[in-house]
Short mmCIF file of C-alpha atoms and ligand atoms in Angstrom, two decimals:
data_model
loop_
_atom_site.label_atom_id
_atom_site.label_comp_id
_atom_site.label_asym_id
_atom_site.label_seq_id
_atom_site.Cartn_x
_atom_site.Cartn_y
_atom_site.Cartn_z
CA MET A 220 -26.01 30.05 8.86
CA ASP A 221 -27.88 27.91 6.31
CA THR A 222 -28.53 24.29 7.24
CA PRO A 223 -26.52 22.17 4.79
CA SER A 224 -28.38 19.70 2.53
CA ILE A 225 -27.88 15.98 3.22
CA ASP A 226 -25.49 15.73 0.26
CA ALA A 227 -23.53 18.79 1.39
CA GLY A 228 -23.51 17.44 4.95
CA SER A 229 -22.12 14.06 3.89
CA ARG A 230 -19.54 15.76 1.64
CA LEU A 231 -18.41 17.85 4.58
CA LEU A 232 -18.21 14.83 6.88
CA ALA A 233 -16.19 12.91 4.27
CA LEU A 234 -13.79 15.86 3.98
CA LYS A 235 -13.37 15.96 7.76
CA HIS A 236 -12.49 12.24 7.78
CA GLU A 237 -10.03 12.85 4.95
CA LEU A 238 -8.45 15.67 6.97
CA VAL A 239 -8.08 13.43 10.05
CA ALA A 240 -6.42 10.79 7.85
CA ALA A 241 -4.11 13.47 6.37
CA ASN A 242 -2.97 14.49 9.87
CA ARG A 243 -2.13 10.90 10.81
CA ILE A 244 -0.50 10.07 7.46
CA LEU A 245 1.78 13.13 7.59
CA ALA A 246 2.76 12.25 11.16
CA HIS A 247 3.50 8.63 10.22
CA GLN A 248 5.50 9.73 7.19
CA GLY A 249 7.69 12.01 9.34
CA VAL A 250 6.52 15.23 7.66
CA LEU A 251 4.72 16.50 10.79
CA ASP A 252 5.71 15.76 14.39
CA ALA A 253 4.23 17.41 17.45
CA PHE A 254 4.10 20.58 15.34
CA GLY A 255 2.82 21.53 11.91
CA HIS A 256 -0.69 21.34 10.49
CA VAL A 257 -2.86 20.56 7.49
CA SER A 258 -6.09 22.26 6.41
CA ALA A 259 -8.73 22.08 3.66
CA ARG A 260 -10.95 24.76 2.18
CA HIS A 261 -14.62 24.32 3.13
CA PRO A 262 -16.41 22.51 0.25
CA GLU A 263 -19.47 24.82 0.33
CA ARG A 264 -18.13 28.07 1.82
CA PRO A 265 -14.90 29.11 0.03
CA GLY A 266 -14.23 31.84 2.59
CA GLU A 267 -13.79 29.23 5.33
CA PHE A 268 -11.48 26.29 5.95
CA LEU A 269 -11.29 23.19 8.12
CA ILE A 270 -8.33 22.58 10.44
CA SER A 271 -7.70 20.78 13.72
CA ARG A 272 -7.76 22.69 16.98
CA SER A 273 -4.24 23.07 18.41
CA CYS A 274 -3.29 19.42 18.78
CA ALA A 275 -0.37 17.16 17.71
CA PRO A 276 -1.32 15.86 14.23
CA GLU A 277 -0.99 12.18 15.13
CA LEU A 278 -3.60 12.62 17.86
CA VAL A 279 -6.22 14.42 15.75
CA GLU A 280 -9.75 12.96 15.83
CA ILE A 281 -12.89 14.03 13.97
CA ASP A 282 -14.14 16.09 16.94
CA ASP A 283 -10.93 18.16 16.87
CA ILE A 284 -11.75 19.59 13.44
CA ILE A 285 -12.94 23.20 13.60
CA THR A 286 -14.04 25.62 10.88
CA MET A 287 -12.34 29.00 10.56
CA ARG A 288 -12.90 32.12 8.48
CA LEU A 289 -10.19 33.85 6.47
CA ASP A 290 -10.03 36.64 9.06
CA GLY A 291 -8.85 34.04 11.61
CA SER A 292 -12.11 33.87 13.55
CA ILE A 293 -13.76 30.54 14.38
CA SER A 294 -16.98 29.69 12.55
CA GLU A 295 -17.59 26.28 14.15
CA GLY A 296 -15.85 25.04 17.31
CA ALA A 297 -15.94 28.30 19.23
CA ASP A 298 -14.38 26.96 22.44
CA ALA A 299 -11.35 25.46 20.69
CA LYS A 300 -7.84 26.87 20.89
CA PRO A 301 -6.57 27.26 17.32
CA TYR A 302 -2.98 26.83 16.14
CA LEU A 303 -0.86 29.99 16.52
CA GLU A 304 0.04 29.92 12.82
CA VAL A 305 -3.48 29.78 11.38
CA PRO A 306 -2.73 32.95 9.30
CA ILE A 307 -0.52 30.77 7.07
CA HIS A 308 -3.60 28.89 5.93
CA ALA A 309 -6.06 31.78 5.91
CA GLU A 310 -3.89 34.07 3.81
CA ILE A 311 -2.92 31.39 1.28
CA TYR A 312 -6.64 30.59 0.77
CA ARG A 313 -7.31 34.31 0.39
CA ALA A 314 -4.52 34.84 -2.17
CA ARG A 315 -4.93 31.59 -4.11
CA PRO A 316 -8.54 30.70 -5.05
CA ASP A 317 -7.23 27.56 -6.79
CA VAL A 318 -5.80 26.15 -3.53
CA ARG A 319 -8.07 23.76 -1.63
CA ALA A 320 -5.58 22.26 0.84
CA VAL A 321 -2.47 23.51 2.68
CA VAL A 322 0.24 21.81 4.77
CA HIS A 323 2.72 23.63 7.01
CA SER A 324 5.70 21.48 8.09
CA HIS A 325 9.05 21.82 9.86
CA ALA A 326 10.53 18.66 8.21
CA PRO A 327 14.30 18.77 8.95
CA ALA A 328 15.51 17.72 5.47
CA VAL A 329 13.85 20.79 3.91
CA ILE A 330 15.25 23.39 6.33
CA PRO A 331 18.74 23.67 4.74
CA PHE A 332 17.29 24.92 1.45
CA GLY A 333 15.74 27.89 3.23
CA ILE A 334 19.07 28.99 4.73
CA VAL A 335 21.57 28.54 1.87
CA THR A 336 21.64 30.02 -1.62
CA GLN A 337 21.26 26.55 -3.21
CA PRO A 338 17.60 26.41 -4.33
CA LEU A 339 15.33 23.39 -3.80
CA ARG A 340 14.78 21.97 -7.29
CA PRO A 341 13.15 18.81 -8.68
CA VAL A 342 15.73 16.00 -8.78
CA TYR A 343 13.30 13.22 -9.69
CA HIS A 344 9.90 12.72 -11.28
CA MET A 345 8.03 12.33 -7.99
CA ALA A 346 8.69 16.00 -7.24
CA GLY A 347 7.50 17.45 -10.54
CA PHE A 348 5.38 19.93 -8.57
CA LEU A 349 8.63 21.82 -7.91
CA ALA A 350 8.59 22.88 -11.59
CA LYS A 351 8.09 26.53 -10.69
CA GLY A 352 10.67 26.40 -7.93
CA ALA A 353 10.33 26.85 -4.19
CA PRO A 354 10.62 30.55 -3.30
CA VAL A 355 12.01 31.39 0.13
CA PHE A 356 10.02 33.58 2.52
CA ASP A 357 12.23 35.41 5.04
CA ILE A 358 10.05 36.84 7.80
CA ARG A 359 12.91 39.06 9.02
CA ALA A 360 13.14 40.84 5.65
CA CYS A 361 9.52 42.01 6.04
CA PHE A 362 8.93 42.19 9.80
CA GLY A 363 12.35 42.50 11.50
CA CYS A 364 13.11 40.41 14.56
CA THR A 365 10.25 38.03 15.50
CA ASP A 366 9.88 34.57 17.15
CA MET A 367 9.80 33.27 13.52
CA LEU A 368 6.13 32.23 13.70
CA VAL A 369 3.56 33.48 11.21
CA ARG A 370 1.10 34.76 13.80
CA ARG A 371 -0.49 37.77 12.12
CA ALA A 372 -2.58 38.20 8.98
CA GLU A 373 -0.03 40.54 7.38
CA GLN A 374 2.72 37.96 7.96
CA GLY A 375 0.57 35.27 6.36
CA ALA A 376 -0.16 37.62 3.44
CA ALA A 377 3.57 38.23 2.93
CA LEU A 378 4.17 34.47 2.91
CA ALA A 379 1.35 34.00 0.38
CA GLN A 380 2.87 36.73 -1.77
CA ALA A 381 6.26 34.97 -1.67
CA LEU A 382 4.53 31.69 -2.62
CA GLY A 383 3.07 33.35 -5.72
CA SER A 384 1.83 30.68 -8.13
CA SER A 385 4.25 27.99 -6.86
CA ALA A 386 3.11 24.79 -5.17
CA ILE A 387 5.66 25.10 -2.36
CA ALA A 388 7.31 27.94 -0.44
CA LEU A 389 10.18 27.59 2.02
CA MET A 390 10.30 29.60 5.23
CA ARG A 391 13.80 30.65 6.24
CA GLY A 392 14.91 28.95 9.46
CA HIS A 393 11.44 27.51 10.02
CA GLY A 394 9.92 25.09 7.49
CA PHE A 395 7.76 25.11 4.40
CA VAL A 396 4.21 25.28 3.07
CA ALA A 397 2.73 22.98 0.43
CA THR A 398 -0.47 23.63 -1.51
CA SER A 399 -2.74 21.61 -3.80
CA THR A 400 -6.27 21.35 -5.12
CA SER A 401 -7.06 18.41 -2.79
CA ILE A 402 -6.11 16.84 0.54
CA PRO A 403 -4.47 13.76 -1.08
CA GLY A 404 -2.61 16.12 -3.44
CA VAL A 405 -1.20 18.28 -0.66
CA VAL A 406 -0.24 15.23 1.42
CA TYR A 407 1.62 13.87 -1.62
CA ARG A 408 3.42 17.17 -2.19
CA ALA A 409 4.42 17.57 1.45
CA ILE A 410 5.82 14.02 1.59
CA TYR A 411 7.74 14.34 -1.67
CA THR A 412 9.08 17.80 -0.81
CA GLU A 413 10.81 16.17 2.13
CA ARG A 414 12.05 13.24 0.00
CA ASN A 415 13.27 15.49 -2.84
CA ALA A 416 15.17 17.61 -0.30
CA THR A 417 16.87 14.49 1.10
CA ILE A 418 17.84 13.17 -2.35
CA GLN A 419 19.02 16.60 -3.53
CA GLN A 420 21.32 16.86 -0.51
CA GLN A 421 22.67 13.36 -1.21
CA ALA A 422 23.30 14.26 -4.88
CA ILE A 423 25.07 17.50 -3.95
CA ALA A 424 27.19 15.65 -1.37
CA LEU A 425 28.42 13.24 -4.08
CA GLY A 426 30.06 16.23 -5.77
CA GLY A 427 30.05 17.49 -9.34
CA PRO A 428 27.19 19.10 -11.22
CA VAL A 429 23.66 17.82 -10.50
CA THR A 430 21.22 17.25 -13.38
CA TYR A 431 17.76 18.52 -12.42
CA LEU A 432 14.44 17.99 -14.21
CA ASP A 433 13.75 20.90 -16.51
CA GLU A 434 10.46 22.76 -16.13
CA ASP A 435 8.63 20.89 -18.93
CA GLU A 436 9.70 17.49 -17.61
CA ALA A 437 8.63 18.49 -14.11
CA LEU A 438 5.22 19.77 -15.25
CA GLN A 439 4.52 16.60 -17.25
CA ALA A 440 5.60 14.41 -14.32
CA ASP A 441 3.35 16.36 -11.95
CA ASP A 442 0.35 15.89 -14.26
CA THR A 443 0.97 12.15 -14.33
CA ASN A 444 1.43 11.89 -10.57
CA MET A 445 -1.62 13.98 -9.69
CA GLY A 446 -3.67 11.80 -12.06
CA ALA A 447 -2.65 8.72 -10.07
CA ILE A 448 -3.02 10.23 -6.60
CA GLY A 449 -5.63 7.63 -5.53
CA LYS A 450 -3.01 4.88 -5.43
CA PRO A 451 -0.58 6.31 -2.83
CA TRP A 452 -3.48 7.84 -0.88
CA ALA A 453 -5.15 4.42 -0.46
CA LEU A 454 -1.87 2.92 0.78
CA TRP A 455 -1.01 5.73 3.18
CA LYS A 456 -4.56 5.71 4.55
CA ARG A 457 -4.39 1.94 5.07
CA TYR A 458 -1.24 2.33 7.20
CA ALA A 459 -2.82 5.16 9.17
CA ASP A 460 -6.03 3.13 9.73
CA ARG A 461 -4.05 0.06 10.85
CA LEU A 462 -2.05 2.06 13.34
CA LYS A 463 -5.22 3.65 14.68
CA ALA A 464 -6.81 0.19 15.08
CA LEU A 465 -3.68 -1.02 16.93
CA GLU A 466 -3.87 2.03 19.19
CA LYS A 467 -7.51 1.25 20.02
CA ARG A 468 -6.70 -2.41 20.69
CA ALA A 469 -3.80 -1.43 22.98
CA THR A 470 -6.14 0.89 24.90
CA LEU A 471 -8.74 -1.87 25.30
CA ASP A 472 -6.05 -4.41 26.38
CA HIS A 473 -4.90 -1.93 28.98
CA PHE A 474 -8.28 -2.00 30.71
ZN1 LIG B 574 5.68 26.64 11.97
#
């Protein structure tokens, strides 16, 4: 393997720190709990991606980040135990060269839309990334009876095929995947997928027809929101940093 230049090395380190922050933010925002994961494509080697070893997202530290190849093998961090559902990430990176970050979540508010015929659609401007809809991947339709986890490359490839060019795909009876061109972008989309699902359920429960954003409105809103991604990212990161500092202080006080 080539030794990275100083610039490439510092870019990689910055990305790893961003990925640690993403894990903690998504945990604090209720999008990930003990389960679920977030990854980022390697900045220099597009056939590899960075992801935590199998670890609850809120507990992820910089040393937990490993580098994996698209075939599911480990490139850096050989002794680590990876997440069972790594093929979700590998196969989306393989199918979608534009994608640079992926989240897989089991957020409860999103689950209903994978098990009813009512599609998840953008109900407000913050979820403009749902412009192209949220296709549903049903693992049973392709692979029969399983434990519902995307464990194998061909299962990940089928999920990536269902995702198509959308930003989000739902997984029947399981969760969803979110994609973006950056870590802040995918964190934003995962958070607002969960919020859109909650609001859509509230709107449906009120009764009567629901007015959704049309595709053009949603696309324009997404452009605006992605252009301003630095603002929510700075806030979410501040919360995550504060909580981490409190954790450290509590540990020191304990001793
Ligand atoms: Zn899962």
